[in-house]
Coordinates of C-alpha atoms in Angstrom, one line a residue:
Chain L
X1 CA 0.0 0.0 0.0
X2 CA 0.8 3.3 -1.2
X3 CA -1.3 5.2 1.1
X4 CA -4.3 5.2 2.9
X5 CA -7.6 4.3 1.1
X6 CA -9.7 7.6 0.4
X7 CA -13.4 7.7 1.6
X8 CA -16.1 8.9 -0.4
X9 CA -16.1 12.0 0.8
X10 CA -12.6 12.3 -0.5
X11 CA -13.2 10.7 -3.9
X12 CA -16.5 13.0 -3.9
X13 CA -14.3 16.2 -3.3
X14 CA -11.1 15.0 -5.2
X15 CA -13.5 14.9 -8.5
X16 CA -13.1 18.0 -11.1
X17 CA -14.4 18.1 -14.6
X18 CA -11.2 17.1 -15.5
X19 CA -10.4 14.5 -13.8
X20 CA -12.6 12.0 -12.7
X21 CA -10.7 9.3 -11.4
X22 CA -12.1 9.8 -8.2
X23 CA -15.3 9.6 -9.3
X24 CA -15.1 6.8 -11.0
X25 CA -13.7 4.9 -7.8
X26 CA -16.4 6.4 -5.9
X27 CA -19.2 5.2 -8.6
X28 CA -17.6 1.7 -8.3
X29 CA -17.8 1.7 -4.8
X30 CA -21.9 2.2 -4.8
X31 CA -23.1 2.1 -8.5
X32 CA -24.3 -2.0 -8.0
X33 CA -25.8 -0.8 -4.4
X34 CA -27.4 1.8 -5.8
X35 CA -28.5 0.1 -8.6
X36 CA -30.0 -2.8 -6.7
X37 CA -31.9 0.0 -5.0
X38 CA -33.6 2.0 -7.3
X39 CA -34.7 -1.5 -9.0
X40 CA -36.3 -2.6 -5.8
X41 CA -38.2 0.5 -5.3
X42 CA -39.2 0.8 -9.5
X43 CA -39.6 -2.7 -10.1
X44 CA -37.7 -1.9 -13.3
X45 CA -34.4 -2.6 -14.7
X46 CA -34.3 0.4 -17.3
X47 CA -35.5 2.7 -15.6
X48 CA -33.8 1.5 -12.4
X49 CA -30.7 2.1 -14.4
X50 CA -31.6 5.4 -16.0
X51 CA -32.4 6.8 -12.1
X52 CA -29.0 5.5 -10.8
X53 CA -27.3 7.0 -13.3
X54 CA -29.1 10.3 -12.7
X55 CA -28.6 9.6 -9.1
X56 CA -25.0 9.7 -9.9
X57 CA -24.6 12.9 -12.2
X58 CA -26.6 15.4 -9.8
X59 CA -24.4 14.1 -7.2
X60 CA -21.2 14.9 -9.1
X61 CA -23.1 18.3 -9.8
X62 CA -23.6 19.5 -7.0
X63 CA -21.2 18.2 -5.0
X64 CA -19.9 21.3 -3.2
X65 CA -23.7 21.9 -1.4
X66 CA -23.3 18.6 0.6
X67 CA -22.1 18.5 3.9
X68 CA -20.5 15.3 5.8
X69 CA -22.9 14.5 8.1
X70 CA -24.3 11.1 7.1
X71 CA -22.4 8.7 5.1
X72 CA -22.1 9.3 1.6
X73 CA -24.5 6.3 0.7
X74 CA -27.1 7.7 2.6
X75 CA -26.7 10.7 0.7
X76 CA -26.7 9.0 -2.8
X77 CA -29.4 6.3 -1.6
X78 CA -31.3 9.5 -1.1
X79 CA -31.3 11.2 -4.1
X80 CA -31.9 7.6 -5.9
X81 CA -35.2 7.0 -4.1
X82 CA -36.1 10.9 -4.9
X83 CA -35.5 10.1 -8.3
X84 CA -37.4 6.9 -8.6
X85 CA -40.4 8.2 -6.2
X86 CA -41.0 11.1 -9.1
X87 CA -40.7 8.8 -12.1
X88 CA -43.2 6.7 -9.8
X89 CA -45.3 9.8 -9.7
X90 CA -44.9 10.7 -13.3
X91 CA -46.0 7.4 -14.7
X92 CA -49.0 7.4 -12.2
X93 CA -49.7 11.0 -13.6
X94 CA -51.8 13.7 -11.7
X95 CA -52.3 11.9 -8.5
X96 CA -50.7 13.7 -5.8
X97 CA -48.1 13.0 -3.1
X98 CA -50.3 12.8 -0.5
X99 CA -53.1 11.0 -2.1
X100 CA -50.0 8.3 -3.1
X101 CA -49.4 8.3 0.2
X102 CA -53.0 7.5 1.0
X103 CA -53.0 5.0 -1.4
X104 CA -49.7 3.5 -0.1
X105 CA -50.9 3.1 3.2
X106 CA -53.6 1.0 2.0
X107 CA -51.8 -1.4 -0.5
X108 CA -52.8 -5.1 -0.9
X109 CA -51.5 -7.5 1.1
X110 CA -51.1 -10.1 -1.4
X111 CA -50.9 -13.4 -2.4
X112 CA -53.7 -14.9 -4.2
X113 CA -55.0 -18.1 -3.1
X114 CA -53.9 -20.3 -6.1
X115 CA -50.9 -19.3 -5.1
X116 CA -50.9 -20.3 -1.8
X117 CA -52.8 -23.5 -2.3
X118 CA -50.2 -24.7 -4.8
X119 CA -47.0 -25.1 -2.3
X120 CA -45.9 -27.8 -4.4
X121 CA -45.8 -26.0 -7.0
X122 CA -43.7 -23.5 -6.0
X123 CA -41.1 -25.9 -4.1
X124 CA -38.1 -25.0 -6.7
X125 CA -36.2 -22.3 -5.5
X126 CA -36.7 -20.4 -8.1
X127 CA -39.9 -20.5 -8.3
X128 CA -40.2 -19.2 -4.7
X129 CA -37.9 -16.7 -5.5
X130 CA -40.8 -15.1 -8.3
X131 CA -43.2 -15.6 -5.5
X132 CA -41.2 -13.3 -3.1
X133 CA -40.6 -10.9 -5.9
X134 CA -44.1 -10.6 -6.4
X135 CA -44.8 -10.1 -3.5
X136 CA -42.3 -7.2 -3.6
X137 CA -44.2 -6.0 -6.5
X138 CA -47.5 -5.7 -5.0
X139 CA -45.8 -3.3 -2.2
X140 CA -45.5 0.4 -2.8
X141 CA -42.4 1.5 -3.6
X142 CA -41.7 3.3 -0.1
X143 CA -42.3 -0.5 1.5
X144 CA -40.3 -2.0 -0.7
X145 CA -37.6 0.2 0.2
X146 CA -38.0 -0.2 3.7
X147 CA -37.1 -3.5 4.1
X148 CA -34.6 -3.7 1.1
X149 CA -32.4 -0.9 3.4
X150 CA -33.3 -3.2 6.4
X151 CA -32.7 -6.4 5.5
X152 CA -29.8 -6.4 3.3
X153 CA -28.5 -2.5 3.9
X154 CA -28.5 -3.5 7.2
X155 CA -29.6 0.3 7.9
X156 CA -30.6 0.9 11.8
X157 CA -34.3 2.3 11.7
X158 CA -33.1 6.0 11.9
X159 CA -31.3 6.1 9.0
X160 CA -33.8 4.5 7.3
X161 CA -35.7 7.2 8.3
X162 CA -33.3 9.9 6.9
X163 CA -32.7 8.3 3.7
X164 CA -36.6 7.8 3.3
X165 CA -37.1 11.5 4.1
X166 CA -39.6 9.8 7.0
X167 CA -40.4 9.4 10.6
X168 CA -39.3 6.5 12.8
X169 CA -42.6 5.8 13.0
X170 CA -43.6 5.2 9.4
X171 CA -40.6 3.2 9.2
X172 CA -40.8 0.8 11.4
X173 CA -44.8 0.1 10.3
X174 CA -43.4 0.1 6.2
X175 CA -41.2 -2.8 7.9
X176 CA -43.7 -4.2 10.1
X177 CA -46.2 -4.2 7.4
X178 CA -43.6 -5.6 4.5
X179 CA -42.7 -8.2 6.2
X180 CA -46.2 -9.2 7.1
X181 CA -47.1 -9.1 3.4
X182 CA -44.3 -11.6 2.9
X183 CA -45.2 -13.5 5.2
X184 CA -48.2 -14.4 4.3
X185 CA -47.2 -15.7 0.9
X186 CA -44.4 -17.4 2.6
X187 CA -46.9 -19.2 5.0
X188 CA -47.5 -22.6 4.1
X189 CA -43.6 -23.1 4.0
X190 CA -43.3 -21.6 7.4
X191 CA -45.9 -23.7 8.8
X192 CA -44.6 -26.3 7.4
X193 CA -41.5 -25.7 9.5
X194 CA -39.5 -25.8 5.9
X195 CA -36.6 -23.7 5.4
X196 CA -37.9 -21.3 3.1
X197 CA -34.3 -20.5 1.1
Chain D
X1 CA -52.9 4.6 28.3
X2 CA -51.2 3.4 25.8
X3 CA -51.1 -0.7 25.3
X4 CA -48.5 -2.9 24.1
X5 CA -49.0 -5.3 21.3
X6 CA -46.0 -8.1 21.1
X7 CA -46.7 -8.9 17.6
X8 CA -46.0 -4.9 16.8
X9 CA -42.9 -5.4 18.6
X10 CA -41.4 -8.3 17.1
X11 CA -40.2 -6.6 14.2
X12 CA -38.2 -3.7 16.2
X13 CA -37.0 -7.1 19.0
X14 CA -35.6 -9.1 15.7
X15 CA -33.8 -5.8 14.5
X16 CA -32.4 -4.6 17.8
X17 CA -34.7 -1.3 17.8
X18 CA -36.3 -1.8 21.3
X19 CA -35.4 0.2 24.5
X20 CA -33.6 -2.0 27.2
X21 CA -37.0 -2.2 29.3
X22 CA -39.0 -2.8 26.2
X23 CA -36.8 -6.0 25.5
X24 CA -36.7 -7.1 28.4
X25 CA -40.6 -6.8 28.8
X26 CA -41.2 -9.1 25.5
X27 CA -38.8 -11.8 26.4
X28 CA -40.8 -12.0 29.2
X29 CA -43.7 -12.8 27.4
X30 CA -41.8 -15.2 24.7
X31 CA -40.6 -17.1 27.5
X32 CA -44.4 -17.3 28.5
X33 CA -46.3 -17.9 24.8
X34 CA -45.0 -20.5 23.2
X35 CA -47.4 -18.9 20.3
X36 CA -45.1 -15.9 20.6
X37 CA -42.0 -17.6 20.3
X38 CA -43.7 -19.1 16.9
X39 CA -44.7 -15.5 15.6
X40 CA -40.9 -14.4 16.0
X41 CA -39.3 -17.8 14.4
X42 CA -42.2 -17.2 11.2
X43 CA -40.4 -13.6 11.1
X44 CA -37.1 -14.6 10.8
X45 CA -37.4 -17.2 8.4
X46 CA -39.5 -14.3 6.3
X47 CA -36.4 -11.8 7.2
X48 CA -33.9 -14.2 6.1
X49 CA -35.8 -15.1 2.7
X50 CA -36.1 -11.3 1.8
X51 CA -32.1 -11.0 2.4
X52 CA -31.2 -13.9 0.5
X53 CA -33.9 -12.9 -2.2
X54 CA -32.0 -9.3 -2.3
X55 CA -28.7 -10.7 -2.2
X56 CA -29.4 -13.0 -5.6
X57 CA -31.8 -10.1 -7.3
X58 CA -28.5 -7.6 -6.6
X59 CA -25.8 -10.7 -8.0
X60 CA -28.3 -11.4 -11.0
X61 CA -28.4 -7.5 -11.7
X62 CA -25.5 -6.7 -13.7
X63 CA -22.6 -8.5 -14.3
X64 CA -18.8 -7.4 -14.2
X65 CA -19.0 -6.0 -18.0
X66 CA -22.0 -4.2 -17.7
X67 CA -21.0 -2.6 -14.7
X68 CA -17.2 -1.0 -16.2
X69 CA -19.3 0.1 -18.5
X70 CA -22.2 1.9 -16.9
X71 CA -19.6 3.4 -14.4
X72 CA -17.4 4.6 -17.5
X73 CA -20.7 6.3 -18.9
X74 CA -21.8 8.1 -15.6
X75 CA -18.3 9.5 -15.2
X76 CA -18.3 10.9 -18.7
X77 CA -21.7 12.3 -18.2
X78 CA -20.8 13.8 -15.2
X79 CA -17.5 15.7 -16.1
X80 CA -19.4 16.7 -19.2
X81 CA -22.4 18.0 -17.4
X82 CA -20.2 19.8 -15.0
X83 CA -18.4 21.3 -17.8
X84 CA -21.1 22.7 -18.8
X85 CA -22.7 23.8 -15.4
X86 CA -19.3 25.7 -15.2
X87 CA -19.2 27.8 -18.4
X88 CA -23.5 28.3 -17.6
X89 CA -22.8 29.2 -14.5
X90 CA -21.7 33.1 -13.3
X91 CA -18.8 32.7 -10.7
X92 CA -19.7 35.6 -8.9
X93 CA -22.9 35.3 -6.5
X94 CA -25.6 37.6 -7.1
X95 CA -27.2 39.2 -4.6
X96 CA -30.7 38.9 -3.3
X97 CA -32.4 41.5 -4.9
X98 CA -31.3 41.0 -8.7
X99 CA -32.3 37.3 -8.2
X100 CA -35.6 38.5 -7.3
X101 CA -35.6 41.2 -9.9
X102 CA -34.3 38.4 -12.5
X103 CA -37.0 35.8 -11.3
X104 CA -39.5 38.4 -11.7
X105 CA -38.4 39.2 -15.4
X106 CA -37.8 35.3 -16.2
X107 CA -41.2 34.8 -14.5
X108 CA -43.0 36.9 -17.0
X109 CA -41.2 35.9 -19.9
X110 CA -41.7 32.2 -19.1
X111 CA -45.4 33.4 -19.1
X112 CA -45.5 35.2 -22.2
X113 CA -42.8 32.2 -24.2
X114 CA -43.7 29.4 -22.4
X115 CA -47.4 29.6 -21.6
X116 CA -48.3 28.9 -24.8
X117 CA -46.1 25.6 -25.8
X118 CA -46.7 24.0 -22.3
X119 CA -50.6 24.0 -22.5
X120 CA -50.1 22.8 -25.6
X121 CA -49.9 18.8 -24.9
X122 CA -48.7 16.9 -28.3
X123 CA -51.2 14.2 -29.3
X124 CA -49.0 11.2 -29.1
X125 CA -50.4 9.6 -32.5
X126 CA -49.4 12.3 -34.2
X127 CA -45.8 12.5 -32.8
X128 CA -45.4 8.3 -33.7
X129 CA -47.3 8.6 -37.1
X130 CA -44.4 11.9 -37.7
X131 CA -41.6 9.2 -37.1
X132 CA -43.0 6.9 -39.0
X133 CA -43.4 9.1 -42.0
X134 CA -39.9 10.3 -41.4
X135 CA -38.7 6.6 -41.0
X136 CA -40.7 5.8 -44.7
X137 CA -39.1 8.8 -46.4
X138 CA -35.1 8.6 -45.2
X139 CA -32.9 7.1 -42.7
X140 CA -33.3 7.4 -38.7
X141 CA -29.2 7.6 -37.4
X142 CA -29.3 5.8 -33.3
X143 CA -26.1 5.8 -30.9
X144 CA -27.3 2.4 -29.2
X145 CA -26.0 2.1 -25.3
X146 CA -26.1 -1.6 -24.5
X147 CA -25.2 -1.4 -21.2
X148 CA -25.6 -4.8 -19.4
X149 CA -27.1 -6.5 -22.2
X150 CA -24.0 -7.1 -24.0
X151 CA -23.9 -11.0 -22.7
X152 CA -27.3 -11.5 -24.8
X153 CA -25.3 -10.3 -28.0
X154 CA -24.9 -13.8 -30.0
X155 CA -21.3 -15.1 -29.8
X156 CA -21.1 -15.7 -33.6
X157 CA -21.7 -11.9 -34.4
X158 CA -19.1 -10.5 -31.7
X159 CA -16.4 -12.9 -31.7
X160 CA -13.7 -13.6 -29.4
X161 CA -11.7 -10.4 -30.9
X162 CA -14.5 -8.3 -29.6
X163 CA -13.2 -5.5 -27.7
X164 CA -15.3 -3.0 -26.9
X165 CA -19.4 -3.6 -28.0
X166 CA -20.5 -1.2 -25.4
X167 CA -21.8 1.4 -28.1
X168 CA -23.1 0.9 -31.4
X169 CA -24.3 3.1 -34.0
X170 CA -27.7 2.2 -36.4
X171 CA -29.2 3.4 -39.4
X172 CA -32.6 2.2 -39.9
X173 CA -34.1 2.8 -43.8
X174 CA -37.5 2.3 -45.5
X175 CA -38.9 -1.3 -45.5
X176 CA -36.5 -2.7 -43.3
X177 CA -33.2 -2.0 -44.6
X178 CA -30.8 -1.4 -41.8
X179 CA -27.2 -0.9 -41.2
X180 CA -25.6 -1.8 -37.4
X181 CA -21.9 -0.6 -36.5
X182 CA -21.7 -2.9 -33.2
X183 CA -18.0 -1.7 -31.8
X184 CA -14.6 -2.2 -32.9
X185 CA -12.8 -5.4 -32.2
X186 CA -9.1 -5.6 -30.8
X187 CA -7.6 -5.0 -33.9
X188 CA -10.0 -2.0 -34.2
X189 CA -12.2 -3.7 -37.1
X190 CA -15.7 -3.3 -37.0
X191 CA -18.6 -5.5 -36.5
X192 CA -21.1 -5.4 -38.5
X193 CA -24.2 -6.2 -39.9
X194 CA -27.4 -5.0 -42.2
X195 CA -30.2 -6.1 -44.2
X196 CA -30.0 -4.7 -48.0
X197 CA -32.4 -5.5 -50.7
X198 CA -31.1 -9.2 -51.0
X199 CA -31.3 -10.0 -47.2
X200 CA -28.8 -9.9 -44.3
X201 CA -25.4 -10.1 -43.9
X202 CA -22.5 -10.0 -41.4
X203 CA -18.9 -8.6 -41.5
X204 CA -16.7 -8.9 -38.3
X205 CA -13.6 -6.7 -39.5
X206 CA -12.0 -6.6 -42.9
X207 CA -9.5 -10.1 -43.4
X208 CA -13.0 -11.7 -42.7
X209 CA -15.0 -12.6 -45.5
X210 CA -18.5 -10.9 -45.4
X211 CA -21.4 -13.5 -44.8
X212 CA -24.4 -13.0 -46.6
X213 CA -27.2 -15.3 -44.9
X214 CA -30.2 -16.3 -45.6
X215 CA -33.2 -17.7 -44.7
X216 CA -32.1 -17.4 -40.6
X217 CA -34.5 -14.7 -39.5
X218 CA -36.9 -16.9 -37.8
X219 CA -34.6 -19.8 -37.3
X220 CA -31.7 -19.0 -35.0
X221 CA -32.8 -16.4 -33.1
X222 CA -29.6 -14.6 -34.4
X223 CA -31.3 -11.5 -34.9
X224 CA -33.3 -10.9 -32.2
X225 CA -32.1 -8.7 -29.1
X226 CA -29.6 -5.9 -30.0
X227 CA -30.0 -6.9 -34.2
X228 CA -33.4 -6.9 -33.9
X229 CA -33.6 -3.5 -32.3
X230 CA -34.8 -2.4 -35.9
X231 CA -37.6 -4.4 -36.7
X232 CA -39.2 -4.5 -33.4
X233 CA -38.8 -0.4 -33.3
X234 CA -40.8 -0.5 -36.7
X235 CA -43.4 -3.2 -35.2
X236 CA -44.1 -0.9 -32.3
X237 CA -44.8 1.7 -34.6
X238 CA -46.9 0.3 -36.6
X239 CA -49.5 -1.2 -34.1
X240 CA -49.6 2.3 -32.2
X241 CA -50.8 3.7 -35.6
X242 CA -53.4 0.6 -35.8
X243 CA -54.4 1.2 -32.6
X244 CA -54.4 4.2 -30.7
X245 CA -55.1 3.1 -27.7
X246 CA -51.6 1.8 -28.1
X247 CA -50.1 5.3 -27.2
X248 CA -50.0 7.0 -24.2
X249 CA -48.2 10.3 -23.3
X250 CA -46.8 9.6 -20.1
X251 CA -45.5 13.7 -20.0
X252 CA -43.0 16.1 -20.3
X253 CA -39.2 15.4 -18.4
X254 CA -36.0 16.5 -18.8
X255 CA -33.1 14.5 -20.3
X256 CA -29.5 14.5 -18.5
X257 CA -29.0 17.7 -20.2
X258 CA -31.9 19.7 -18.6
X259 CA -33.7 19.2 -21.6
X260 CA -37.6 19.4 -21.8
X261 CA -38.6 16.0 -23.8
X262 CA -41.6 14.8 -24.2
X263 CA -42.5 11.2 -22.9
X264 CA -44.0 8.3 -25.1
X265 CA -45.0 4.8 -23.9
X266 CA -46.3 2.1 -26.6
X267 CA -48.0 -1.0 -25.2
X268 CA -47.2 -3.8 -27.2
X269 CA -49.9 -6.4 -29.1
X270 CA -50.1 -8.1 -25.4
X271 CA -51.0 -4.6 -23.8
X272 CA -47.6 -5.3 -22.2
X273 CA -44.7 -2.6 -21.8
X274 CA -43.6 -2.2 -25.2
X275 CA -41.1 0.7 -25.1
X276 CA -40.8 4.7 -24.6
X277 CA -40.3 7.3 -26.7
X278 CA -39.1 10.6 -26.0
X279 CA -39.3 13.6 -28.7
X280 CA -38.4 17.4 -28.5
X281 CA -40.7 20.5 -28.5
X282 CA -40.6 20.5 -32.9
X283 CA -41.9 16.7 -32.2
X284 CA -38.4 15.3 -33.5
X285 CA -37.6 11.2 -32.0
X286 CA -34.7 12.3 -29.6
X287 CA -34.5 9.0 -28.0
X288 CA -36.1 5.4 -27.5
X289 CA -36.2 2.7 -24.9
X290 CA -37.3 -0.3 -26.4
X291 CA -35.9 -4.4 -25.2
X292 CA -33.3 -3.4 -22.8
X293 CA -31.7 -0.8 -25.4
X294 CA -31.3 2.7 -25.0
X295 CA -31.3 4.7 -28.5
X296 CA -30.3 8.3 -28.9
X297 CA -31.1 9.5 -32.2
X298 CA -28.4 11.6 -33.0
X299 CA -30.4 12.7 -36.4
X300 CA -31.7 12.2 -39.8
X301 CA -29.0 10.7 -41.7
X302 CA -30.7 11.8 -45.2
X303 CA -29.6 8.8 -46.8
X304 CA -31.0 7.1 -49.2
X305 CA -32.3 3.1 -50.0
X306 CA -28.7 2.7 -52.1
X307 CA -26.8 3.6 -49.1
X308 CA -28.0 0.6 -47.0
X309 CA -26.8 -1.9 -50.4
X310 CA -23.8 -3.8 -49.3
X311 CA -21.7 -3.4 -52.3
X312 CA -22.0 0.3 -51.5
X313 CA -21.0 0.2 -47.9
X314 CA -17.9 -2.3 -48.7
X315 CA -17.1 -2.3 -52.6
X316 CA -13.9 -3.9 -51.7
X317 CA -15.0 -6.8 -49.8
X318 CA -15.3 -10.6 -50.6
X319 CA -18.8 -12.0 -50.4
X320 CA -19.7 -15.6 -48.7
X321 CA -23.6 -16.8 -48.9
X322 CA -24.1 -19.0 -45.9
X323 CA -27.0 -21.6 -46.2
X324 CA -28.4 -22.0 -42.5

């Protein structure tokens, strides 16, 4: 070793117009993280890509107005779920904020029951994997993103919380209320007393 | 007074988000309900499902390839789009009052300019049926990003010399005619490929004979993904003129560039997610998502149905038919 590794704040500030190698280290770093993300709360690939890269860019831009107070992926996690909750809101058209936030709070909870009177059908792996994923799907998007920070983020509730722009309240009932949803899909493994993956 | 419910609380117990004294409390009552103690071995399992199902869906994403490349195109974005920020943007910081004096001119300018153009919503049948005229009359010129998808790209066509097929260029022509630049190879050759009036062909860099093929369309699948780009853009087109319903103007958004493009989404025959469009205020194609591609049309090449023949793209080059 040459030196100590730089953090992202470092890379962050070390990056000019013309010179990006920073930047580029620092997009390594989180660009498969953030990407994972933004697909989780879009449900889309493309556009799940088109928001990270976004994500990315403004970041770059207007890197001198941020402050080091959280971690940088909090930051970037941030503006990715921005990002993705307006293109949510653009392809939903006129509805408001706060009415998709009425709506969220009263999503589906899932599963239909062909789908859960057919465990058999669903023993592959893979097959259990589409059920979870579906699942996922029938979440809204703040949900989803919820318990994707929680349960492989790893984030504590509160900065859940900041990254969601949200209360420690709404947070832990997006979590309470994800898992919930998944669980009842998941339930005729668990009662089984299988190992579900 | 405010009551406790376990079950609320399992969530916050299995993620270490209780108090002390609110822990304590419910392993209490899990050492009491054996119910309980059910309830919170049903939520971790479900936990541990969702982080294994996160893990793979993050693995399966995007592999190694796909990843150099999207990081090389953000950086180059970036740089360029602060490049520009800097020569846009005055160094010296205006004071309060002439912002206010020059959002209060801006305002009523944007009023008097902009009003106008903004109410007016383009009728998204109209903007398609423009590009398809325009696609009937001369040649659409795309700079295809392929991104992750470049494992899909069949073997045959990009060869182990392959360097770099990250970008590709594509001219699409009336009635199908179609010329693809994929990338260079090592040796800085291109791949290539096209339909002229006597069918497809192939070129992968210039000691390589030039394979004409025929009859393979439907058969190998050769065509489909990143060479099929083409014929599926025109298939999309055509059933949004058959059916209107087909079209729907999802609304205006900016590109990376601050630009305001308008947004078009075409259902396919299914009613499925066919692809977007985006066009500028003159109702100009600017870009298209279609199959995993993204397609910026850089503009209308103004060529003409000779241009796509082979023998005028490569006079010099040997010719192979290839029965499949």
């Amino acid at each position: 070793m040459t030196g100590r590794e730089l953090d992202d704040w470092d890379l962050l500030e070390s990056a000019t117009a013309e010179d990006g190698r920073g930047f580029a280290e620092l997009v390594r770093r989180h660009y498969r993280a953030a990407l994972a993300f933004a697909r989780q709360v879009l449900g889309d690939q493309h556009k799940a890509e088109d928001v990270t890269q976004k994500a990315f860019v403004n970041v770059f831009v207007a890197r001198e107005r941020f402050e080091r107070k959280a971690r940088f992926r909090t930051l970037l996690f941030r503006v990715v779920v921005n990002l993705a909750l307006n293109e949510v809101a653009r392809v939903r058209g006129a509805r408001s904020f706060s009415e998709l936030a009425e709506e969220e709070s009263e999503f589906q909870v899932p599963a239909s029951p062909g789908e859960l009177d057919r465990p058999e059908a669903a023993a592959e792996a893979r097959e259990l994997g589409q059920m979870i994923e579906n699942g996922l799907m029938r979440l809204s998007p703040r949900h989803r993103a919820a318990l994707y920070l929680r349960e492989y983020q790893g984030l504590p509730y509160g900065e859940i919380a900041t990254t969601l722009d949200a209360s420690l309240a709404e947070v832990k009932i997006w979590i309470h209320r994800g898992r919930a949803a998944l669980q009842q899909i998941l339930r005729p493994y668990l009662d089984r007393g299988e190992s579900v993956r | 007074m405010n009551e406790r419910d376990p079950q609320e609380e399992l969530d916050a117990y299995l993620d270490g988000e209780l108090s002390e004294a609110e822990r304590e409390a419910l392993d209490d009552e899990l050492e009491q309900s054996q119910d309980l103690r059910g309830d919170l071995d049903r939520l971790r399992r479900t936990s541990g499902s969702l982080r294994a199902h996160f893990a793979e869906a993050s693995e399966a994403l995007v592999d190694e390839r796909g990843e150099a490349i999207a990081v090389e195109r953000i950086v180059r974005m970036s740089t360029q789009e602060l490049r520009r920020d800097q020569v846009v943007r005055p160094r010296r910081r205006p004071s309060p009052l002439m912002i206010a004096a020059v959002i209060v001119v801006l305002a009523g300018l944007a009023i008097l300019v902009l009003a106008p153009i903004l109410d007016d919503e383009p009728d998204p049948g109209r903007l398609v049926d423009g590009t398809m005229k325009s696609l009937e009359r001369q040649a659409l010129e795309f700079e295809l990003s392929l991104g992750g998808l470049l494992h899909r790209l069949p073997l045959a066509l990009a060869g182990q010399s392959a360097a770099d097929l990250s970008r590709g260029t594509l001219r699409l022509g009336p009635d199908g005619l179609f010329h693809l630049v994929l990338g260079q190879g090592e040796d800085g050759a291109l791949v290539e490929a096209g339909r002229d009036s006597r069918g497809l062909w192939l070129a992968a860099g210039p000691t390589e004979p030039i394979r004409r093929l025929r009859g393979i369309e439907s058969e190998t699948g050769l065509f489909r993904g990143v060479l099929g780009f083409g014929d599926r853009f025109r298939d999309l087109l055509e059933e949004a003129r058959r059916r209107p319903e087909a079209v729907q103007l999802v609304g205006q958004v900016k590109d990376e560039l601050s630009r305001p493009l308008w947004k078009v989404r075409l259902l396919d025959v299914a009613g499925g997610h066919g692809g977007e469009l985006w066009f500028d205020d003159s109702g100009r194609l600017a870009k298209v998502s279609m199959a995993g591609i993204v397609a910026r049309v850089n503009h209308e090449a103004g060529l003409g149905r000779a241009d796509f023949e082979l023998d005028h793209i490569h006079p010099d080059r040997t010719i192979e038919d290839e029965e499949r």
